[in-house]
Amino acid sequence: MPGVNLDICVCQKQDKTKGFGKVQAAQQDLSKRLHNLTTTRELEGQHQTRKDVGAGGTFDVVFGVSHLKTDDATSTGRFVVRFHHDWAPRGFDRVRQLVDSKFFNNVRFFRVLPNFMAQFGISGDVKEASSWRGMTIQDDPVKESNRRAYVTFATSGKNSRTTQLFINFKHNQFLDGQGCSPVGEVIEGMNEVVDRINPEYKEMPNQAKIQSEGNSYLEMKFPHLSYITEAHIRT
């Protein structure tokens, strides 16, 4: 089926032979930063009991978005995703790491296919993208179907999830059998904001070039891409 491949590791083989030392150093730096974030939360007694984590193991993330498709002057908006620990525990923890480290700020929706999904999650900062590229997490069992408004990690194969997510525009049940495990759901702004993410370029942006050239490549070649201005946990 055209457009179904959710490959997020286009450059991985090249990275193993070219610039490996820089990638390894970046990943080591990221590991230290993530350790520091976790240690800080534990010292504050927040690791499992943070006020922003619901009793059922949920937290809400507010995503600000710019460059929305519009017929008027309003091209900005926001949507809210509720992430569920019991849906996908490993994915839940990874999203928490990404939001805490402000990873999603200025990240583009680089793959938007109407009546399918909107994909995002490659950092526009080349160093940041490189540091996360090898930080894969193991798969979560698929407990929820890929319904409209559900948010799922993109994958290129078994245990390959890193930072990329997609939002389902419709019920893409066939993805369940491919191991795509939803981790959250849009609870605010699906019709008003997510449905207005600009589909102009569909899947034209090259993921390898995003990884190697960052937002400078996207801004030059695809200036109208919708993008996340800022993401934070709602308290």
PDB file of C-alpha atoms in Angstrom:
ATOM      1  CA  MET A   1       0.000   0.000   0.000  1.00  0.00           C
ATOM      2  CA  PRO A   2       1.619   3.306  -1.032  1.00  0.00           C
ATOM      3  CA  GLY A   3       2.683   5.628   1.750  1.00  0.00           C
ATOM      4  CA  VAL A   4       2.497   3.016   4.509  1.00  0.00           C
ATOM      5  CA  ASN A   5       6.229   2.590   5.158  1.00  0.00           C
ATOM      6  CA  LEU A   6       7.027   4.425   8.397  1.00  0.00           C
ATOM      7  CA  ASP A   7      10.784   4.115   7.998  1.00  0.00           C
ATOM      8  CA  ILE A   8      12.597   6.323  10.497  1.00  0.00           C
ATOM      9  CA  CYS A   9      16.098   4.903  10.044  1.00  0.00           C
ATOM     10  CA  VAL A  10      16.963   5.966   6.497  1.00  0.00           C
ATOM     11  CA  CYS A  11      20.485   7.088   7.458  1.00  0.00           C
ATOM     12  CA  GLN A  12      21.337   4.493  10.070  1.00  0.00           C
ATOM     13  CA  LYS A  13      23.624   2.348   7.913  1.00  0.00           C
ATOM     14  CA  GLN A  14      25.520   5.394   6.693  1.00  0.00           C
ATOM     15  CA  ASP A  15      25.972   6.648  10.243  1.00  0.00           C
ATOM     16  CA  LYS A  16      27.726   3.431  11.244  1.00  0.00           C
ATOM     17  CA  THR A  17      30.546   4.076   8.805  1.00  0.00           C
ATOM     18  CA  LYS A  18      30.599   7.855   8.450  1.00  0.00           C
ATOM     19  CA  GLY A  19      31.056  10.155  11.404  1.00  0.00           C
ATOM     20  CA  PHE A  20      30.540   7.314  13.866  1.00  0.00           C
ATOM     21  CA  GLY A  21      32.742   8.942  16.488  1.00  0.00           C
ATOM     22  CA  LYS A  22      30.659  12.127  16.477  1.00  0.00           C
ATOM     23  CA  VAL A  23      27.421  10.152  16.693  1.00  0.00           C
ATOM     24  CA  GLN A  24      28.764   8.079  19.579  1.00  0.00           C
ATOM     25  CA  ALA A  25      29.906  11.191  21.458  1.00  0.00           C
ATOM     26  CA  ALA A  26      26.525  12.859  20.920  1.00  0.00           C
ATOM     27  CA  GLN A  27      24.715   9.777  22.204  1.00  0.00           C
ATOM     28  CA  GLN A  28      26.935   9.649  25.296  1.00  0.00           C
ATOM     29  CA  ASP A  29      26.161  13.313  25.971  1.00  0.00           C
ATOM     30  CA  LEU A  30      22.436  12.633  25.576  1.00  0.00           C
ATOM     31  CA  SER A  31      22.617   9.660  27.940  1.00  0.00           C
ATOM     32  CA  LYS A  32      24.178  11.898  30.607  1.00  0.00           C
ATOM     33  CA  ARG A  33      21.463  14.529  30.126  1.00  0.00           C
ATOM     34  CA  LEU A  34      18.692  11.945  30.405  1.00  0.00           C
ATOM     35  CA  HIS A  35      20.325  10.493  33.509  1.00  0.00           C
ATOM     36  CA  ASN A  36      20.474  13.954  35.052  1.00  0.00           C
ATOM     37  CA  LEU A  37      16.793  14.552  34.283  1.00  0.00           C
ATOM     38  CA  THR A  38      15.814  11.244  35.890  1.00  0.00           C
ATOM     39  CA  THR A  39      18.052  11.790  38.912  1.00  0.00           C
ATOM     40  CA  THR A  40      16.610  15.252  39.475  1.00  0.00           C
ATOM     41  CA  ARG A  41      13.059  13.889  39.422  1.00  0.00           C
ATOM     42  CA  GLU A  42      13.980  11.117  41.860  1.00  0.00           C
ATOM     43  CA  LEU A  43      15.667  13.542  44.244  1.00  0.00           C
ATOM     44  CA  GLU A  44      12.526  15.659  44.195  1.00  0.00           C
ATOM     45  CA  GLY A  45      10.394  12.611  44.927  1.00  0.00           C
ATOM     46  CA  GLN A  46       8.664  12.974  41.578  1.00  0.00           C
ATOM     47  CA  HIS A  47       9.727   9.902  39.629  1.00  0.00           C
ATOM     48  CA  GLN A  48       6.465   8.035  40.166  1.00  0.00           C
ATOM     49  CA  THR A  49       4.331  10.635  41.959  1.00  0.00           C
ATOM     50  CA  ARG A  50       4.606  13.784  39.858  1.00  0.00           C
ATOM     51  CA  LYS A  51       1.584  16.052  40.116  1.00  0.00           C
ATOM     52  CA  ASP A  52       1.283  16.113  36.348  1.00  0.00           C
ATOM     53  CA  VAL A  53       0.930  12.311  36.113  1.00  0.00           C
ATOM     54  CA  GLY A  54      -2.641  11.141  36.590  1.00  0.00           C
ATOM     55  CA  ALA A  55      -3.656   8.377  38.955  1.00  0.00           C
ATOM     56  CA  GLY A  56      -4.132   6.022  36.023  1.00  0.00           C
ATOM     57  CA  GLY A  57      -0.634   6.687  34.693  1.00  0.00           C
ATOM     58  CA  THR A  58      -1.328   9.487  32.224  1.00  0.00           C
ATOM     59  CA  PHE A  59       0.020  12.931  31.429  1.00  0.00           C
ATOM     60  CA  ASP A  60      -1.143  15.584  28.974  1.00  0.00           C
ATOM     61  CA  VAL A  61       1.200  17.387  26.577  1.00  0.00           C
ATOM     62  CA  VAL A  62       0.250  20.708  25.000  1.00  0.00           C
ATOM     63  CA  PHE A  63       1.680  21.173  21.504  1.00  0.00           C
ATOM     64  CA  GLY A  64       1.742  24.666  20.012  1.00  0.00           C
ATOM     65  CA  VAL A  65       1.674  24.635  16.195  1.00  0.00           C
ATOM     66  CA  SER A  66       2.446  27.224  13.535  1.00  0.00           C
ATOM     67  CA  HIS A  67       1.979  27.355   9.741  1.00  0.00           C
ATOM     68  CA  LEU A  68      -1.367  25.578   9.781  1.00  0.00           C
ATOM     69  CA  LYS A  69      -3.367  25.301   6.588  1.00  0.00           C
ATOM     70  CA  THR A  70      -5.779  28.214   6.688  1.00  0.00           C
ATOM     71  CA  ASP A  71      -8.179  30.370   4.696  1.00  0.00           C
ATOM     72  CA  ASP A  72      -7.862  33.289   7.099  1.00  0.00           C
ATOM     73  CA  ALA A  73      -5.189  34.996   9.173  1.00  0.00           C
ATOM     74  CA  THR A  74      -5.105  32.328  11.897  1.00  0.00           C
ATOM     75  CA  SER A  75      -2.236  29.968  11.136  1.00  0.00           C
ATOM     76  CA  THR A  76      -1.376  29.004  14.705  1.00  0.00           C
ATOM     77  CA  GLY A  77      -3.086  26.793  17.243  1.00  0.00           C
ATOM     78  CA  ARG A  78      -2.540  24.088  19.799  1.00  0.00           C
ATOM     79  CA  PHE A  79      -3.607  20.541  20.469  1.00  0.00           C
ATOM     80  CA  VAL A  80      -3.343  18.342  23.544  1.00  0.00           C
ATOM     81  CA  VAL A  81      -2.308  14.679  23.661  1.00  0.00           C
ATOM     82  CA  ARG A  82      -3.002  12.425  26.644  1.00  0.00           C
ATOM     83  CA  PHE A  83      -0.351   9.723  26.947  1.00  0.00           C
ATOM     84  CA  HIS A  84      -1.232   6.437  28.662  1.00  0.00           C
ATOM     85  CA  HIS A  85       1.279   4.296  30.529  1.00  0.00           C
ATOM     86  CA  ASP A  86      -0.890   1.178  30.327  1.00  0.00           C
ATOM     87  CA  TRP A  87      -1.175   1.446  26.532  1.00  0.00           C
ATOM     88  CA  ALA A  88       2.572   1.399  25.864  1.00  0.00           C
ATOM     89  CA  PRO A  89       4.853   1.696  28.938  1.00  0.00           C
ATOM     90  CA  ARG A  90       8.144   2.004  27.070  1.00  0.00           C
ATOM     91  CA  GLY A  91       6.711   4.516  24.614  1.00  0.00           C
ATOM     92  CA  PHE A  92       5.176   6.457  27.506  1.00  0.00           C
ATOM     93  CA  ASP A  93       8.570   6.792  29.211  1.00  0.00           C
ATOM     94  CA  ARG A  94      10.264   7.837  25.966  1.00  0.00           C
ATOM     95  CA  VAL A  95       7.717  10.593  25.315  1.00  0.00           C
ATOM     96  CA  ARG A  96       8.327  11.825  28.841  1.00  0.00           C
ATOM     97  CA  GLN A  97      12.068  12.020  28.145  1.00  0.00           C
ATOM     98  CA  LEU A  98      11.497  13.870  24.884  1.00  0.00           C
ATOM     99  CA  VAL A  99       9.153  16.451  26.367  1.00  0.00           C
ATOM    100  CA  ASP A 100      11.339  17.004  29.446  1.00  0.00           C
ATOM    101  CA  SER A 101      14.338  17.656  27.204  1.00  0.00           C
ATOM    102  CA  LYS A 102      12.312  20.057  24.992  1.00  0.00           C
ATOM    103  CA  PHE A 103      13.014  17.850  21.988  1.00  0.00           C
ATOM    104  CA  PHE A 104       9.841  18.741  20.099  1.00  0.00           C
ATOM    105  CA  ASN A 105      10.409  22.501  19.980  1.00  0.00           C
ATOM    106  CA  ASN A 106      10.650  23.645  16.327  1.00  0.00           C
ATOM    107  CA  VAL A 107      10.127  20.112  15.001  1.00  0.00           C
ATOM    108  CA  ARG A 108       8.384  19.907  11.608  1.00  0.00           C
ATOM    109  CA  PHE A 109       5.507  17.716  10.453  1.00  0.00           C
ATOM    110  CA  PHE A 110       7.588  16.401   7.582  1.00  0.00           C
ATOM    111  CA  ARG A 111       5.246  13.673   6.326  1.00  0.00           C
ATOM    112  CA  VAL A 112       1.558  14.493   6.055  1.00  0.00           C
ATOM    113  CA  LEU A 113      -0.707  12.195   4.063  1.00  0.00           C
ATOM    114  CA  PRO A 114      -4.393  13.152   3.958  1.00  0.00           C
ATOM    115  CA  ASN A 115      -6.758  10.430   5.120  1.00  0.00           C
ATOM    116  CA  PHE A 116      -3.798   8.582   6.659  1.00  0.00           C
ATOM    117  CA  MET A 117      -1.535  10.338   9.168  1.00  0.00           C
ATOM    118  CA  ALA A 118       0.787  13.241  10.075  1.00  0.00           C
ATOM    119  CA  GLN A 119       4.322  12.286  11.103  1.00  0.00           C
ATOM    120  CA  PHE A 120       6.852  14.310  13.111  1.00  0.00           C
ATOM    121  CA  GLY A 121       9.792  13.801  15.436  1.00  0.00           C
ATOM    122  CA  ILE A 122      13.121  14.421  13.675  1.00  0.00           C
ATOM    123  CA  SER A 123      14.911  17.241  15.442  1.00  0.00           C
ATOM    124  CA  GLY A 124      15.757  20.238  13.302  1.00  0.00           C
ATOM    125  CA  ASP A 125      19.014  20.511  15.234  1.00  0.00           C
ATOM    126  CA  VAL A 126      21.488  18.172  13.534  1.00  0.00           C
ATOM    127  CA  LYS A 127      23.427  17.404  16.712  1.00  0.00           C
ATOM    128  CA  GLU A 128      20.247  16.655  18.640  1.00  0.00           C
ATOM    129  CA  ALA A 129      18.904  14.432  15.867  1.00  0.00           C
ATOM    130  CA  SER A 130      22.199  12.540  15.776  1.00  0.00           C
ATOM    131  CA  SER A 131      22.266  12.007  19.530  1.00  0.00           C
ATOM    132  CA  TRP A 132      18.831  10.369  19.561  1.00  0.00           C
ATOM    133  CA  ARG A 133      19.178   8.303  16.403  1.00  0.00           C
ATOM    134  CA  GLY A 134      20.629   5.233  18.067  1.00  0.00           C
ATOM    135  CA  MET A 135      18.570   5.499  21.259  1.00  0.00           C
ATOM    136  CA  THR A 136      16.076   2.809  20.281  1.00  0.00           C
ATOM    137  CA  ILE A 137      13.530   1.325  22.648  1.00  0.00           C
ATOM    138  CA  GLN A 138      11.990  -2.127  22.648  1.00  0.00           C
ATOM    139  CA  ASP A 139       8.532  -2.648  21.249  1.00  0.00           C
ATOM    140  CA  ASP A 140       5.382  -2.464  23.335  1.00  0.00           C
ATOM    141  CA  PRO A 141       2.604  -4.975  22.672  1.00  0.00           C
ATOM    142  CA  VAL A 142      -0.234  -3.460  20.665  1.00  0.00           C
ATOM    143  CA  LYS A 143      -3.049  -2.953  23.173  1.00  0.00           C
ATOM    144  CA  GLU A 144      -5.040  -0.256  21.364  1.00  0.00           C
ATOM    145  CA  SER A 145      -5.993   0.064  17.724  1.00  0.00           C
ATOM    146  CA  ASN A 146      -4.706   2.942  15.548  1.00  0.00           C
ATOM    147  CA  ARG A 147      -7.934   4.893  15.658  1.00  0.00           C
ATOM    148  CA  ARG A 148      -8.473   8.466  14.487  1.00  0.00           C
ATOM    149  CA  ALA A 149      -6.655  10.918  16.798  1.00  0.00           C
ATOM    150  CA  TYR A 150      -4.466   8.190  18.311  1.00  0.00           C
ATOM    151  CA  VAL A 151      -0.736   8.899  18.519  1.00  0.00           C
ATOM    152  CA  THR A 152       1.788   6.178  17.761  1.00  0.00           C
ATOM    153  CA  PHE A 153       5.551   5.810  17.431  1.00  0.00           C
ATOM    154  CA  ALA A 154       6.797   5.282  13.883  1.00  0.00           C
ATOM    155  CA  THR A 155       8.915   2.181  13.408  1.00  0.00           C
ATOM    156  CA  SER A 156      11.225   0.753  10.762  1.00  0.00           C
ATOM    157  CA  GLY A 157      11.183  -2.757  12.168  1.00  0.00           C
ATOM    158  CA  LYS A 158      11.409  -4.660  15.418  1.00  0.00           C
ATOM    159  CA  ASN A 159      12.593  -2.660  18.446  1.00  0.00           C
ATOM    160  CA  SER A 160      13.468   0.381  16.298  1.00  0.00           C
ATOM    161  CA  ARG A 161      11.411   3.199  17.854  1.00  0.00           C
ATOM    162  CA  THR A 162      13.323   6.378  18.700  1.00  0.00           C
ATOM    163  CA  THR A 163      11.671   9.826  18.506  1.00  0.00           C
ATOM    164  CA  GLN A 164       9.197   9.853  15.632  1.00  0.00           C
ATOM    165  CA  LEU A 165       5.463   9.865  16.221  1.00  0.00           C
ATOM    166  CA  PHE A 166       2.446  10.065  13.973  1.00  0.00           C
ATOM    167  CA  ILE A 167      -1.165  11.096  14.479  1.00  0.00           C
ATOM    168  CA  ASN A 168      -3.800   8.995  12.749  1.00  0.00           C
ATOM    169  CA  PHE A 169      -6.264  10.972  10.637  1.00  0.00           C
ATOM    170  CA  LYS A 170      -8.572   7.946  10.465  1.00  0.00           C
ATOM    171  CA  HIS A 171      -8.835   4.442  11.863  1.00  0.00           C
ATOM    172  CA  ASN A 172      -5.762   2.741  10.358  1.00  0.00           C
ATOM    173  CA  GLN A 173      -6.459  -0.698  11.744  1.00  0.00           C
ATOM    174  CA  PHE A 174      -4.011  -2.398   9.368  1.00  0.00           C
ATOM    175  CA  LEU A 175      -1.137  -0.769  11.325  1.00  0.00           C
ATOM    176  CA  ASP A 176      -2.029  -2.819  14.398  1.00  0.00           C
ATOM    177  CA  GLY A 177      -0.724  -5.940  12.705  1.00  0.00           C
ATOM    178  CA  GLN A 178       2.548  -4.161  11.880  1.00  0.00           C
ATOM    179  CA  GLY A 179       3.354  -3.669  15.559  1.00  0.00           C
ATOM    180  CA  CYS A 180       2.456   0.041  15.660  1.00  0.00           C
ATOM    181  CA  SER A 181       1.388   0.497  19.272  1.00  0.00           C
ATOM    182  CA  PRO A 182      -0.567   3.680  20.134  1.00  0.00           C
ATOM    183  CA  VAL A 183       0.750   5.520  23.174  1.00  0.00           C
ATOM    184  CA  GLY A 184      -1.657   8.455  23.389  1.00  0.00           C
ATOM    185  CA  GLU A 185      -4.700  10.230  22.005  1.00  0.00           C
ATOM    186  CA  VAL A 186      -5.469  13.782  20.949  1.00  0.00           C
ATOM    187  CA  ILE A 187      -8.050  15.001  23.471  1.00  0.00           C
ATOM    188  CA  GLU A 188      -8.218  18.645  22.356  1.00  0.00           C
ATOM    189  CA  GLY A 189      -7.759  20.295  18.966  1.00  0.00           C
ATOM    190  CA  MET A 190      -8.070  17.336  16.606  1.00  0.00           C
ATOM    191  CA  ASN A 191     -10.627  18.952  14.296  1.00  0.00           C
ATOM    192  CA  GLU A 192      -9.505  22.531  14.844  1.00  0.00           C
ATOM    193  CA  VAL A 193      -5.721  22.071  14.619  1.00  0.00           C
ATOM    194  CA  VAL A 194      -4.474  18.587  13.699  1.00  0.00           C
ATOM    195  CA  ASP A 195      -6.773  18.360  10.678  1.00  0.00           C
ATOM    196  CA  ARG A 196      -5.242  21.663   9.493  1.00  0.00           C
ATOM    197  CA  ILE A 197      -1.625  20.483   9.526  1.00  0.00           C
ATOM    198  CA  ASN A 198      -0.357  21.437   6.071  1.00  0.00           C
ATOM    199  CA  PRO A 199      -0.378  18.452   3.650  1.00  0.00           C
ATOM    200  CA  GLU A 200       1.104  20.460   0.769  1.00  0.00           C
ATOM    201  CA  TYR A 201       4.366  18.495   0.535  1.00  0.00           C
ATOM    202  CA  LYS A 202       2.944  15.060   1.483  1.00  0.00           C
ATOM    203  CA  GLU A 203       6.101  12.896   1.856  1.00  0.00           C
ATOM    204  CA  MET A 204       8.484  14.911  -0.326  1.00  0.00           C
ATOM    205  CA  PRO A 205      10.934  15.921   2.460  1.00  0.00           C
ATOM    206  CA  ASN A 206      13.904  13.572   2.518  1.00  0.00           C
ATOM    207  CA  GLN A 207      14.436  12.086   5.965  1.00  0.00           C
ATOM    208  CA  ALA A 208      18.154  11.573   5.402  1.00  0.00           C
ATOM    209  CA  LYS A 209      18.599  15.259   4.595  1.00  0.00           C
ATOM    210  CA  ILE A 210      16.560  16.303   7.616  1.00  0.00           C
ATOM    211  CA  GLN A 211      18.913  14.218   9.752  1.00  0.00           C
ATOM    212  CA  SER A 212      22.046  15.651   8.149  1.00  0.00           C
ATOM    213  CA  GLU A 213      21.001  19.262   7.408  1.00  0.00           C
ATOM    214  CA  GLY A 214      18.212  19.945   9.906  1.00  0.00           C
ATOM    215  CA  ASN A 215      15.668  22.718   9.671  1.00  0.00           C
ATOM    216  CA  SER A 216      17.829  24.750   7.283  1.00  0.00           C
ATOM    217  CA  TYR A 217      17.046  22.151   4.595  1.00  0.00           C
ATOM    218  CA  LEU A 218      13.327  22.148   5.407  1.00  0.00           C
ATOM    219  CA  GLU A 219      13.047  25.936   5.579  1.00  0.00           C
ATOM    220  CA  MET A 220      14.718  26.306   2.196  1.00  0.00           C
ATOM    221  CA  LYS A 221      12.906  23.541   0.310  1.00  0.00           C
ATOM    222  CA  PHE A 222       9.592  23.264   2.162  1.00  0.00           C
ATOM    223  CA  PRO A 223       8.903  26.647   3.783  1.00  0.00           C
ATOM    224  CA  HIS A 224       5.207  26.040   4.430  1.00  0.00           C
ATOM    225  CA  LEU A 225       5.556  22.946   6.606  1.00  0.00           C
ATOM    226  CA  SER A 226       3.519  23.090   9.798  1.00  0.00           C
ATOM    227  CA  TYR A 227       5.713  22.819  12.863  1.00  0.00           C
ATOM    228  CA  ILE A 228       5.607  22.528  16.632  1.00  0.00           C
ATOM    229  CA  THR A 229       6.603  25.785  18.266  1.00  0.00           C
ATOM    230  CA  GLU A 230       6.734  24.378  21.782  1.00  0.00           C
ATOM    231  CA  ALA A 231       5.584  21.344  23.766  1.00  0.00           C
ATOM    232  CA  HIS A 232       5.080  21.135  27.513  1.00  0.00           C
ATOM    233  CA  ILE A 233       3.335  18.981  30.072  1.00  0.00           C
ATOM    234  CA  ARG A 234       0.090  20.460  31.347  1.00  0.00           C
ATOM    235  CA  THR A 235      -0.040  20.690  35.105  1.00  0.00           C
TER     236      THR A 235
END
